[in-house]
XYZ file of C-alpha atoms in Angstrom:
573
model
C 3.698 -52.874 40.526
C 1.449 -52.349 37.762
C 2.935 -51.043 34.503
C 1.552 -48.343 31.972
C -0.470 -50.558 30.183
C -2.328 -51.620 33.501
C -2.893 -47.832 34.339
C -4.285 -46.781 31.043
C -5.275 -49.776 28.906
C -6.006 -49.514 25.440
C -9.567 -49.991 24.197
C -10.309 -52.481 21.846
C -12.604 -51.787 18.809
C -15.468 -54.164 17.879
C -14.802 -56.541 15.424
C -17.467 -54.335 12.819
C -15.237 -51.208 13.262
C -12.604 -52.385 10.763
C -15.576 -53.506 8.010
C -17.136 -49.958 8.299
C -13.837 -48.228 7.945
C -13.210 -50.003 4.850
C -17.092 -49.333 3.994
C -17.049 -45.391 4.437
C -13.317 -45.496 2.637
C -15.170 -47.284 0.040
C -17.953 -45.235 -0.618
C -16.093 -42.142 -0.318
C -13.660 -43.542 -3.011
C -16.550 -44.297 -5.391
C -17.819 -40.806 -4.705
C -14.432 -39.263 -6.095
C -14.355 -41.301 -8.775
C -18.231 -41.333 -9.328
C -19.292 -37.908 -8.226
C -16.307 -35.740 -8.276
C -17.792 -32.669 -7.929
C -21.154 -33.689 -5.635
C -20.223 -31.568 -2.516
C -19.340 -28.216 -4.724
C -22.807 -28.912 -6.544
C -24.228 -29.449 -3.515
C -22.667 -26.667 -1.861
C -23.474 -23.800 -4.792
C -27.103 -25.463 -5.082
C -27.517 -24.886 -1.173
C -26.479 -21.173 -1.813
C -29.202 -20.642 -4.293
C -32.062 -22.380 -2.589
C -31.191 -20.339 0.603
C -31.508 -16.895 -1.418
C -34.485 -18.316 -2.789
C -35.886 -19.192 0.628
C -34.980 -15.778 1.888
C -36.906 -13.864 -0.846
C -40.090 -16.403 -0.721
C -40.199 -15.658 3.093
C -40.125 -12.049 2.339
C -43.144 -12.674 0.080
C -44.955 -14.643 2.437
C -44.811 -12.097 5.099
C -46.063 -9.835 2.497
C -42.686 -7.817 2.410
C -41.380 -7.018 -1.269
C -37.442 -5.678 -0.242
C -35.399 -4.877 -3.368
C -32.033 -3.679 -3.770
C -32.683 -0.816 -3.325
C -34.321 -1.025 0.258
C -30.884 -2.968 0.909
C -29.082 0.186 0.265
C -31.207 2.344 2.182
C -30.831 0.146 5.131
C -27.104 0.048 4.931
C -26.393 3.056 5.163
C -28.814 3.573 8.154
C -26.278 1.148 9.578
C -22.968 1.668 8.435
C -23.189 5.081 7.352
C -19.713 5.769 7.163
C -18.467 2.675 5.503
C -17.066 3.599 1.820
C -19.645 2.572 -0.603
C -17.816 4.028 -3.656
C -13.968 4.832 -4.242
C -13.826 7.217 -7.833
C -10.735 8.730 -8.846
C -9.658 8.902 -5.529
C -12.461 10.534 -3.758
C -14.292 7.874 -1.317
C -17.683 8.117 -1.094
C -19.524 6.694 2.165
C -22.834 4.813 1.879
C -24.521 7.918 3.684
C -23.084 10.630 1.432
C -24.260 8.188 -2.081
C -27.949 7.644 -0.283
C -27.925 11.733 1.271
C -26.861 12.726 -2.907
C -29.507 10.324 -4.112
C -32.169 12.007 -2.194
C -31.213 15.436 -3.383
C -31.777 14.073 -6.950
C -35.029 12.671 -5.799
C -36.238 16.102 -4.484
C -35.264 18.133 -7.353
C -37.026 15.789 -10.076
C -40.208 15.706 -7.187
C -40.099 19.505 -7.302
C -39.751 20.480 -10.660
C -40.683 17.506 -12.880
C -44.717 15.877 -13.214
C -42.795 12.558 -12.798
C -45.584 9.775 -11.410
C -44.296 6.592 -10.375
C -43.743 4.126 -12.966
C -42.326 6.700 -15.438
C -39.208 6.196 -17.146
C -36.219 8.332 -17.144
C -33.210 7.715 -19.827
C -30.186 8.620 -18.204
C -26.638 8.926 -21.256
C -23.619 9.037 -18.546
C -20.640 7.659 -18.924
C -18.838 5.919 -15.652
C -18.979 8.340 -12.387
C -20.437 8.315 -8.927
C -23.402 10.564 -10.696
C -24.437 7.552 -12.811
C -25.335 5.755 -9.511
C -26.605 8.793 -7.547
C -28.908 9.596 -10.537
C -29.899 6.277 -10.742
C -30.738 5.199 -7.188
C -32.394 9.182 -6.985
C -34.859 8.113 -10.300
C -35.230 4.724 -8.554
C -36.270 6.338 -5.064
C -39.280 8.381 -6.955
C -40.298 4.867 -8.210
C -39.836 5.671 -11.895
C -37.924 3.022 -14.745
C -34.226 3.709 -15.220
C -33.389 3.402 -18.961
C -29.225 3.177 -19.546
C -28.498 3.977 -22.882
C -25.063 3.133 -24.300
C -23.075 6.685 -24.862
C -20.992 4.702 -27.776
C -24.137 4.939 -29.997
C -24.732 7.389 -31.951
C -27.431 9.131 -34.052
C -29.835 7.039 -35.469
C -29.328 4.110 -33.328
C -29.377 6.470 -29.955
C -32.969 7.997 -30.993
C -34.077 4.420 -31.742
C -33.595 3.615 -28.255
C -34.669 7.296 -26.747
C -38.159 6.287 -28.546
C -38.327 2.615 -27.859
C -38.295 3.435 -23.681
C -40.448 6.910 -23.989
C -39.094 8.146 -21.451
C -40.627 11.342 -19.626
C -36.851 12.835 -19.143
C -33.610 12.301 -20.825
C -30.496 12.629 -18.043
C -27.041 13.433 -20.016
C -23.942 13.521 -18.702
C -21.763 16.557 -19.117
C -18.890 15.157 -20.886
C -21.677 13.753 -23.537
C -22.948 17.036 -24.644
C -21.407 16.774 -27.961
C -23.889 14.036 -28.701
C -26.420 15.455 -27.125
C -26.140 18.600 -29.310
C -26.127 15.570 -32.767
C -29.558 14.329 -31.451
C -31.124 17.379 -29.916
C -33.016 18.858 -33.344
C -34.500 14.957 -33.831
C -35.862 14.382 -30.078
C -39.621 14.589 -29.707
C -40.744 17.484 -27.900
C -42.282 15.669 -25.036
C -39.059 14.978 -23.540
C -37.594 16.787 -20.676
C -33.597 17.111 -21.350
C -31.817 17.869 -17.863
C -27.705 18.157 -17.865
C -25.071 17.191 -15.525
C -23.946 20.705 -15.909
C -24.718 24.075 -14.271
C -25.189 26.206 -16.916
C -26.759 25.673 -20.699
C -25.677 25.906 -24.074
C -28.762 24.832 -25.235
C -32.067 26.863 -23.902
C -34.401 24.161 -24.097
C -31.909 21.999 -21.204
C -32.277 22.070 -17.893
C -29.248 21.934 -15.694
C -29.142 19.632 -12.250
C -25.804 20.367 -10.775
C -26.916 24.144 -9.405
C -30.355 22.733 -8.070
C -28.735 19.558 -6.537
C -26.994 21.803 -4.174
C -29.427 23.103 -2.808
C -31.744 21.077 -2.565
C -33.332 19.091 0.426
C -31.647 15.518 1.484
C -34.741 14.310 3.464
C -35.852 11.080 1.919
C -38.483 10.967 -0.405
C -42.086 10.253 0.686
C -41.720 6.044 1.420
C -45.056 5.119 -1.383
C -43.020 6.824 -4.301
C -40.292 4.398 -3.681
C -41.815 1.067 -2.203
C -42.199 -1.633 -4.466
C -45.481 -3.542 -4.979
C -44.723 -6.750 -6.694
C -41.050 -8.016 -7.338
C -41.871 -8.502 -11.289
C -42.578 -5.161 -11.570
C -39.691 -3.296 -14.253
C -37.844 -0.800 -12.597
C -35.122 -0.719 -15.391
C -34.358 -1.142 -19.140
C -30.805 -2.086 -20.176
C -30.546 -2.480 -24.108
C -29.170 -5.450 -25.836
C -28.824 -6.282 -29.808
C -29.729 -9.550 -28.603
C -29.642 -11.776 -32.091
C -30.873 -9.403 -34.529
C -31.568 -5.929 -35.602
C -31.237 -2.397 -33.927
C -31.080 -2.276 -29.806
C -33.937 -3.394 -27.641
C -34.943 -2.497 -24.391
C -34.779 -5.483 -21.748
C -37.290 -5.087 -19.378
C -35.395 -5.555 -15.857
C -37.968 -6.463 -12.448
C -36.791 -5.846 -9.351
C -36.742 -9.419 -9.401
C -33.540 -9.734 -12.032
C -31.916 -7.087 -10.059
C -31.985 -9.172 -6.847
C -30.982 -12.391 -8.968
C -28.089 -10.478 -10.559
C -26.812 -8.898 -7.325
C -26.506 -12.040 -5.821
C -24.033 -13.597 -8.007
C -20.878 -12.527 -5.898
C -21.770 -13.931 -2.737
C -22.981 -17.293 -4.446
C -18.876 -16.581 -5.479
C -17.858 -16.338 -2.400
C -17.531 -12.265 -2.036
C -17.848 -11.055 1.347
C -18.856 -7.546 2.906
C -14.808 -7.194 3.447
C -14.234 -7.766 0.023
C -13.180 -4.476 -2.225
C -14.649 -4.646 -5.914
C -12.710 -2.869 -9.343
C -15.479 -2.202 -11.949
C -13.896 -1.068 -15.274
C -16.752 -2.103 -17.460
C -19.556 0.249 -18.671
C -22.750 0.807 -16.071
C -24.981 0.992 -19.026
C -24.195 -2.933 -19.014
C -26.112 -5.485 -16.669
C -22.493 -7.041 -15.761
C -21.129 -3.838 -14.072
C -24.542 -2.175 -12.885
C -26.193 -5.578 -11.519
C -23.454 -7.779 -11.068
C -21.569 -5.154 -10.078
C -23.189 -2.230 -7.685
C -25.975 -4.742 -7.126
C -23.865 -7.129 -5.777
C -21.641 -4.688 -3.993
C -24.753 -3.652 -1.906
C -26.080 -6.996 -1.583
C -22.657 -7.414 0.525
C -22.568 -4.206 2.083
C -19.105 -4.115 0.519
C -17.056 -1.587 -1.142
C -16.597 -0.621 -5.354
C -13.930 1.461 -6.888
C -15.317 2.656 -10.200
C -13.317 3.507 -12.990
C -14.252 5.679 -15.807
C -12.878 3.430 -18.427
C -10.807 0.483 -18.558
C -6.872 1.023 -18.966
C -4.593 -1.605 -19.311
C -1.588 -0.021 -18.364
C -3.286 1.063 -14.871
C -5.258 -2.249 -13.866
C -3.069 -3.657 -11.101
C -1.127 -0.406 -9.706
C -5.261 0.455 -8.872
C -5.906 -2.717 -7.523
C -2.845 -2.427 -5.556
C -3.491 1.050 -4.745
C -7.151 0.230 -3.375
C -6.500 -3.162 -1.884
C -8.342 -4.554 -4.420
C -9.819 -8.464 -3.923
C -12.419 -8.832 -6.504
C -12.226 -7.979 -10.351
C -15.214 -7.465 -13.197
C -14.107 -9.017 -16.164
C -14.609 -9.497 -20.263
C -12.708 -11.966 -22.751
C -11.153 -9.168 -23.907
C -10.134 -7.622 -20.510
C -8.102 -10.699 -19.813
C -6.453 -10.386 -23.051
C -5.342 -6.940 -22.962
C -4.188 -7.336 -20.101
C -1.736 -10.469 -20.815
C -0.753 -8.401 -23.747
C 0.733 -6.043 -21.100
C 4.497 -5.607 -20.952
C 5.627 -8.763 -18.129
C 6.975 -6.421 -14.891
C 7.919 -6.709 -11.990
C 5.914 -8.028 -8.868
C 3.096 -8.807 -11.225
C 1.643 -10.855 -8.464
C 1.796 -8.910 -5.727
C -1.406 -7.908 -5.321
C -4.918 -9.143 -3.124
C -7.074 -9.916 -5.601
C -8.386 -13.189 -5.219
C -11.806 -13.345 -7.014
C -12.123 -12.686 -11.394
C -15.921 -12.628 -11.827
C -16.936 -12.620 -15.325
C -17.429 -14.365 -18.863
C -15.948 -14.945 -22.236
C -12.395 -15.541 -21.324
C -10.253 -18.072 -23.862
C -9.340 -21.194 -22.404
C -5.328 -19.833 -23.366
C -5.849 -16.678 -21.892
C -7.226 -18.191 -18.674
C -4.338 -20.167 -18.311
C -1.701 -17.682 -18.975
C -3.798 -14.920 -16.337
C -3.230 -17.923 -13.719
C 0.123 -17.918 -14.390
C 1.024 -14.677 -14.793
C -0.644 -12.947 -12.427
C -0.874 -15.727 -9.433
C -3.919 -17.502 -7.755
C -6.992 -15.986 -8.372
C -10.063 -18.010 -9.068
C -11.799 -17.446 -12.312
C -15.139 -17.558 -11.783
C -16.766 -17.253 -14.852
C -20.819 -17.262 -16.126
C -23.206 -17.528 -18.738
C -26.260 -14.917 -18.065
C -28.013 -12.987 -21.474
C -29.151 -9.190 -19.610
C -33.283 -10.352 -20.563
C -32.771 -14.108 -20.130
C -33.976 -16.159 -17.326
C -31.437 -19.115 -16.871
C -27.931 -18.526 -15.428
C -24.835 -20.991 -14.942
C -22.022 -20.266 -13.059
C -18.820 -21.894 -12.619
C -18.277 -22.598 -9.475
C -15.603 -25.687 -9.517
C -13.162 -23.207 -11.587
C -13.074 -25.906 -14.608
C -10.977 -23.827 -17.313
C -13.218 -23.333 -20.470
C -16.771 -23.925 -18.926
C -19.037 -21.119 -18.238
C -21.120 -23.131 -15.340
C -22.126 -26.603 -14.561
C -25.880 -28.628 -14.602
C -26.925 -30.946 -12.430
C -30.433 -33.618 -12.211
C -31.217 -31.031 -9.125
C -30.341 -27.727 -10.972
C -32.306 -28.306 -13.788
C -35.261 -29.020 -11.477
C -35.556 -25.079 -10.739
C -34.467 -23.943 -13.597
C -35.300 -26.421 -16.768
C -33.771 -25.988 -19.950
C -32.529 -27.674 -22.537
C -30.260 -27.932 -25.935
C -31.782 -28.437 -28.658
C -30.783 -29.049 -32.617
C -30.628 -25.947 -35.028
C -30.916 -25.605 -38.486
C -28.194 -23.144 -39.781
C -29.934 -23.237 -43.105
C -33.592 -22.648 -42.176
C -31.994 -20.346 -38.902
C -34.689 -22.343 -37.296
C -34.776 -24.594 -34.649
C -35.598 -28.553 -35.745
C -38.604 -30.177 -35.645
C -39.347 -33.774 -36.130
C -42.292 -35.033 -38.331
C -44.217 -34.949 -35.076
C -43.948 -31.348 -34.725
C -41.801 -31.379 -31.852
C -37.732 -30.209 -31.327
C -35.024 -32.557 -30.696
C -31.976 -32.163 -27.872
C -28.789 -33.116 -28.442
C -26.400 -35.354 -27.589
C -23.900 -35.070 -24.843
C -21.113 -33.506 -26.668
C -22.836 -31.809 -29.395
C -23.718 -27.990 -29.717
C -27.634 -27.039 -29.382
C -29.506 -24.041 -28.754
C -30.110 -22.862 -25.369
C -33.912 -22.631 -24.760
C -35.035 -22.191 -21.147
C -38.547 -22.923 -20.023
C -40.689 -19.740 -19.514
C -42.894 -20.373 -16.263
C -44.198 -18.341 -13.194
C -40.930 -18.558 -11.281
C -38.405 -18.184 -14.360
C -40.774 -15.679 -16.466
C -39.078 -13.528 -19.261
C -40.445 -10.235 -19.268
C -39.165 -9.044 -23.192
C -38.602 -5.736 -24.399
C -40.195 -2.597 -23.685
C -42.590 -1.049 -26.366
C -42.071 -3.946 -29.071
C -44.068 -6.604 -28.776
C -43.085 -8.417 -31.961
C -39.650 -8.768 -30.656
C -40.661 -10.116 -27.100
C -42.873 -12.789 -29.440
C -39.908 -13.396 -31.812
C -37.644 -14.601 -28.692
C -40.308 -17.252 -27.409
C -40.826 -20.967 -28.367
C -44.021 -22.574 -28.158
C -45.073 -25.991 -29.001
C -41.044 -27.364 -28.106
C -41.788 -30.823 -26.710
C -45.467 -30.763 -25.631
C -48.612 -28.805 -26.808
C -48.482 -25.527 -25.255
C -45.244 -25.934 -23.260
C -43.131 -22.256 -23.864
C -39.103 -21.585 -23.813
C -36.768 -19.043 -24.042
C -34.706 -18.813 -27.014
C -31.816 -17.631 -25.472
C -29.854 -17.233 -29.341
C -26.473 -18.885 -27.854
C -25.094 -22.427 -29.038
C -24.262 -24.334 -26.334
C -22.505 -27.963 -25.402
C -22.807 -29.869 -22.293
C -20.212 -32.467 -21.940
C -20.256 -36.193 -20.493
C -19.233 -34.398 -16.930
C -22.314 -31.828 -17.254
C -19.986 -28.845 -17.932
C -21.207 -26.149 -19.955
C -19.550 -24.476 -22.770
C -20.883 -21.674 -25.252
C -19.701 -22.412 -28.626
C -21.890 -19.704 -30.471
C -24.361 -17.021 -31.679
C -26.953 -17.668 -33.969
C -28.785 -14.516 -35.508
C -27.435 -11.640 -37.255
C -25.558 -9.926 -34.723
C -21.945 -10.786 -33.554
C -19.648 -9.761 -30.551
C -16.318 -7.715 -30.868
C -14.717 -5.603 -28.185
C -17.157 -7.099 -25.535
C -20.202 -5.984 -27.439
C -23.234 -7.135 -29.669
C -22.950 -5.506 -32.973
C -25.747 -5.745 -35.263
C -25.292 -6.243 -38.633
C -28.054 -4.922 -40.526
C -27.904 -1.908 -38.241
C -24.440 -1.554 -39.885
C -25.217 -2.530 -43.671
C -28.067 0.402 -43.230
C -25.343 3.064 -42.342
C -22.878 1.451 -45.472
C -26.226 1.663 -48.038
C -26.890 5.275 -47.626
C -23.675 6.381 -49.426
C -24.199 7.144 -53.074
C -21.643 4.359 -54.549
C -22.801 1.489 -52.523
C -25.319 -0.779 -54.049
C -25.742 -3.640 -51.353
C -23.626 -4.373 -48.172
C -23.600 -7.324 -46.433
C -22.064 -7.888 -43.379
C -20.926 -10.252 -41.026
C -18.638 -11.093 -38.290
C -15.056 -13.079 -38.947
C -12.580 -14.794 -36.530
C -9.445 -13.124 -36.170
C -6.495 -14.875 -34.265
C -5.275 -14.239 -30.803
C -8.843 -12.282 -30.663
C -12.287 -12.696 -28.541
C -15.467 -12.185 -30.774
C -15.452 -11.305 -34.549
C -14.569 -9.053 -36.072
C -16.926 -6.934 -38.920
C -16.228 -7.858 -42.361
C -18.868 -5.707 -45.407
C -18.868 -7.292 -48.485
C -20.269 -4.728 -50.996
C -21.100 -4.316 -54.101
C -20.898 -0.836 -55.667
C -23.443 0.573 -58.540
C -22.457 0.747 -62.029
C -19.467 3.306 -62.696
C -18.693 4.196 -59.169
C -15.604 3.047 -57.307
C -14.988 2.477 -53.627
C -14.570 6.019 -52.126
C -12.285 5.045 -48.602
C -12.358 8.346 -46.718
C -16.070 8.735 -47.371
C -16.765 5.274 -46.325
C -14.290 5.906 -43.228
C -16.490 8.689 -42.116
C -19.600 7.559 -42.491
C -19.057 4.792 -40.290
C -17.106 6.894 -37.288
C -20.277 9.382 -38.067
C -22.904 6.396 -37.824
C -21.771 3.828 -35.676
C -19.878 3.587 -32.391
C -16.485 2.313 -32.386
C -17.031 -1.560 -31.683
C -19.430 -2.204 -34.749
C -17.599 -0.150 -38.103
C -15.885 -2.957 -39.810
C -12.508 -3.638 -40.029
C -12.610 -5.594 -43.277
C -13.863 -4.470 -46.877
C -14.651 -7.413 -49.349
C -15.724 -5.583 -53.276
C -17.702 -8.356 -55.234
């Protein structure tokens, strides 16, 4: 009778089975050890060639599809999916793209726009901000966001810089409509979020939006020619001096709307954006990246604290926007109860303290950190995507094929970079902070500031390591370590961040030298404890036989400047 074994006998291996094993053990050993993070890097580089793929074969079929075209053709397909949860109210893709339209006509019916015109729009964070936008965008014209904490002088700066055909202002920003209104030059169209007028010369939009027609606008005012082309300007201090407008392609937008899914975001996925639309984070990042999912957004009008994760719970929130500071406040929170309990799996942003990160993790449960390192007119990005605390992205020999860059050594004294007796810069060491220059070529161009040609030329190196090679000076301080992480370290330039954004210190020393009793101001940014940024510190010096008046300096600065840039430190020489 024959036993088991007889009925099913064992196999035996060949005698090179065992050797392999050990082989494939072996190498996959030395690859821990070696290469610990090869298959992530390979993974995240696979995501961006694949985008890149998908946009080249666009080109080569002679398509040019923008975000834009992306939201259009969602909502041809999922017309009832909820594009945009505000306050409560859900609005569908369809109803955002039917609004959109309605702005469209009105502007086509009673405004000489001509495609390519640009259109300043002052509105704080509501679903009107995006219908305006996308309306503007459909007629083919360049969106200007303007930041509705400036004020005054600062605010017409950046009305001029754009020249834009029309100014759009949001109804609860009339107040500061009404400081700027006697300085604006005639030439420019002012419409309100309103229906009626307090000010004759303003049109009002809400009246004529209901009225009007939702049929889509004729398709050659809204179809791109050329992905480079601007179709918005989103200011930034950058490193010195008063606001600039960053001239955004259609290009950027794509790149920018792209960065959750290279996360890992999915079209199920449910996105919180607190921060400011007028921003690249929330409006790119952000709604960009929202459509570029077909997923959903709940917008808030301003960030609260106190409300963050009762909406997140309330709106089955999985993916957060953040800032630094966002993190903070919101560790600085009174501990309660079921902290945790919540679906949010995915933090997308930058600038959060290596403490802070580690206390969100552990206060508020597993969700991945996934922070960046993007300026709004650069054109190099890193991202994160291992989750190493600290490091705003990671480098690679591959990586810095497509997108070359390099850190290089700065002279703090000179606020120049160096150059050797040869002419030419030097990089740094593994370890050591250098400036972040990335190279400026045909598929990573850098397309400056609108109207101000100086300043486009100001942010450009030529003659870096070769004769006529040319990089972008990106302004940040940078280290890579021994394991190719990347960490900022700082800002060079005359500006400094507080409260999540750039504040420009001579724009502030202006506002301080125009009262009677100062003589010079100088200021600059210090580090306060347990804080993100720095904060403003003006050292003065007053004119012979005056004395420091407080309440008039108080209210020159609240008058002047927004919130984020009047100092909270006086220094009298």
């Amino acid at each position: 009778m024959r036993g088991w074994d007889d009925l099913y006998p064992l196999p035996v291996p060949p005698s090179w089975v065992p050797g392999a094993a050990v082989g494939v053990l072996s190498l996959h050993l030395m690859q821990k050890l070696l290469f610990p993070y090869f298959w992530a890097d390979l993974r995240y580089l696979l995501k961006v060639l694949t985008y890149g793929l998908r946009v080249e074969m666009y080109r080569l079929q002679g398509r040019v599809v923008t975000v834009l075209d992306k939201f259009v053709k969602l909502a041809e397909k999922h017309p009832h999916k909820p594009f945009l949860i505000y306050e409560g109210t859900v609005h569908s893709y369809q109803d955002v793209d039917r609004r959109s339209n309605r702005i469209a006509q009105v502007f086509l019916q009673h405004e000489a726009l001509k495609k390519g015109d640009t259109v300043a729009l002052l509105m704080g964070n509501e679903p009107d901000f995006i219908h305006v936008w996308f309306g503007l965008a459909k007629l083919g014209c360049v969106v200007a966001f303007l930041n509705f904490n400036i004020r005054l002088r600062s605010l017409l700066h950046c009305v001029s810089s754009c020249e834009p055909k029309i100014l759009v202002v949001g109804a609860d920003l009339l107040g500061t409509l009404e400081e700027i209104l006697p300085n604006l030059q005639k030439d420019v169209s002012i419409w309100t979020m309103t229906k009626d007028s307090a000010f004759p010369s303003v049109h009002t939009l809400l009246d004529k939006i209901e009225t009007a027609s939702e049929d889509p606008v004729p398709v050659n005012r809204c179809s791109a020619n050329n992905l480079k082309s601007a179709v918005l300007y989103i200011f930034t201090s950058g490193t010195t001096g008063l606001p600039k407008a960053a001239v955004i392609s259609h290009m950027q937008v794509l790149k920018g709307a792209a960065g959750l899914w290279a996360f890992g975001a999915t079209a199920e996925d449910i996105i919180y954006i607190t921060l400011p639309l007028y921003h690249s984070a929330a409006s790119l990042l952000g709604i960009g990246g929202c459509i570029e999912l077909g997923a959903t957004c709940v917008l808030k009008k301003k960030f609260s604290a106190s409300q963050f994760w009762s909406d997140c719970k309330k709106y089955n929130v999985t993916v957060i926007q953040y800032i630094g500071e966002l993190c903070r406040y919101l560790c600085n929170q009174p501990v309660r109860e079921g902290e945790k309990n919540h679906k949010v799996r995915l933090a997308v942003g930058n600038g959060v303290r290596n403490d802070v990160w580690r206390e969100f993790l552990d206060r508020f449960g597993a969700v991945r950190i996934c922070e960046f390192y993007g300026a709004t007119e650069g054109n190099i990005c890193f991202m994160n995507h291992t989750g190493k605390i600290g490091s705003v992205g990671r480098t690679n020999f591959f990586y810095k094929l497509f997108f070359p860059f390099d850190l290089i050594k700065y002279d703090f004294q000179k606020d120049e970079p160096i150059r050797n007796k040869h002419g030419w810069c030097e990089k740094v060491k593994k370890g050591e902070a250098g400036l972040l220059i990335s190279k400026v070529n045909a598929k990573n161009p850098f397309f400056g500031y609108a109207g101000n040609k100086r300043h486009t030329e100001k942010k450009l190196l030529c003659d870096v390591f070769k004769k006529g090679d040319l990089y972008f000076n990106t302004g940040d301080l940078m280290v890579q370590d021994h394991d190719n992480f990347l960490y900022f370290w700082d800002r060079i330039g005359d500006t400094f961040r507080w409260k999540g954004e750039n504040v420009a210190t001579t724009e502030v020393s202006d506002v301080i030298v125009m009262l009677d009793f100062i003589q010079e101001a100088n200021v600059y940014g210090v580090s306060v404890p347990d804080h993100e940024g720095k904060a403003g510190m003006a050292s003065l010096i007053l004119k012979q036989n005056t004395s420091l008046d407080l309440e008039q300096m108080y209210k020159q600065v609240v008058t002047y400047l927004p919130s984020y840039a009047c100092p909270l430190f006086l220094r009298v020489q």
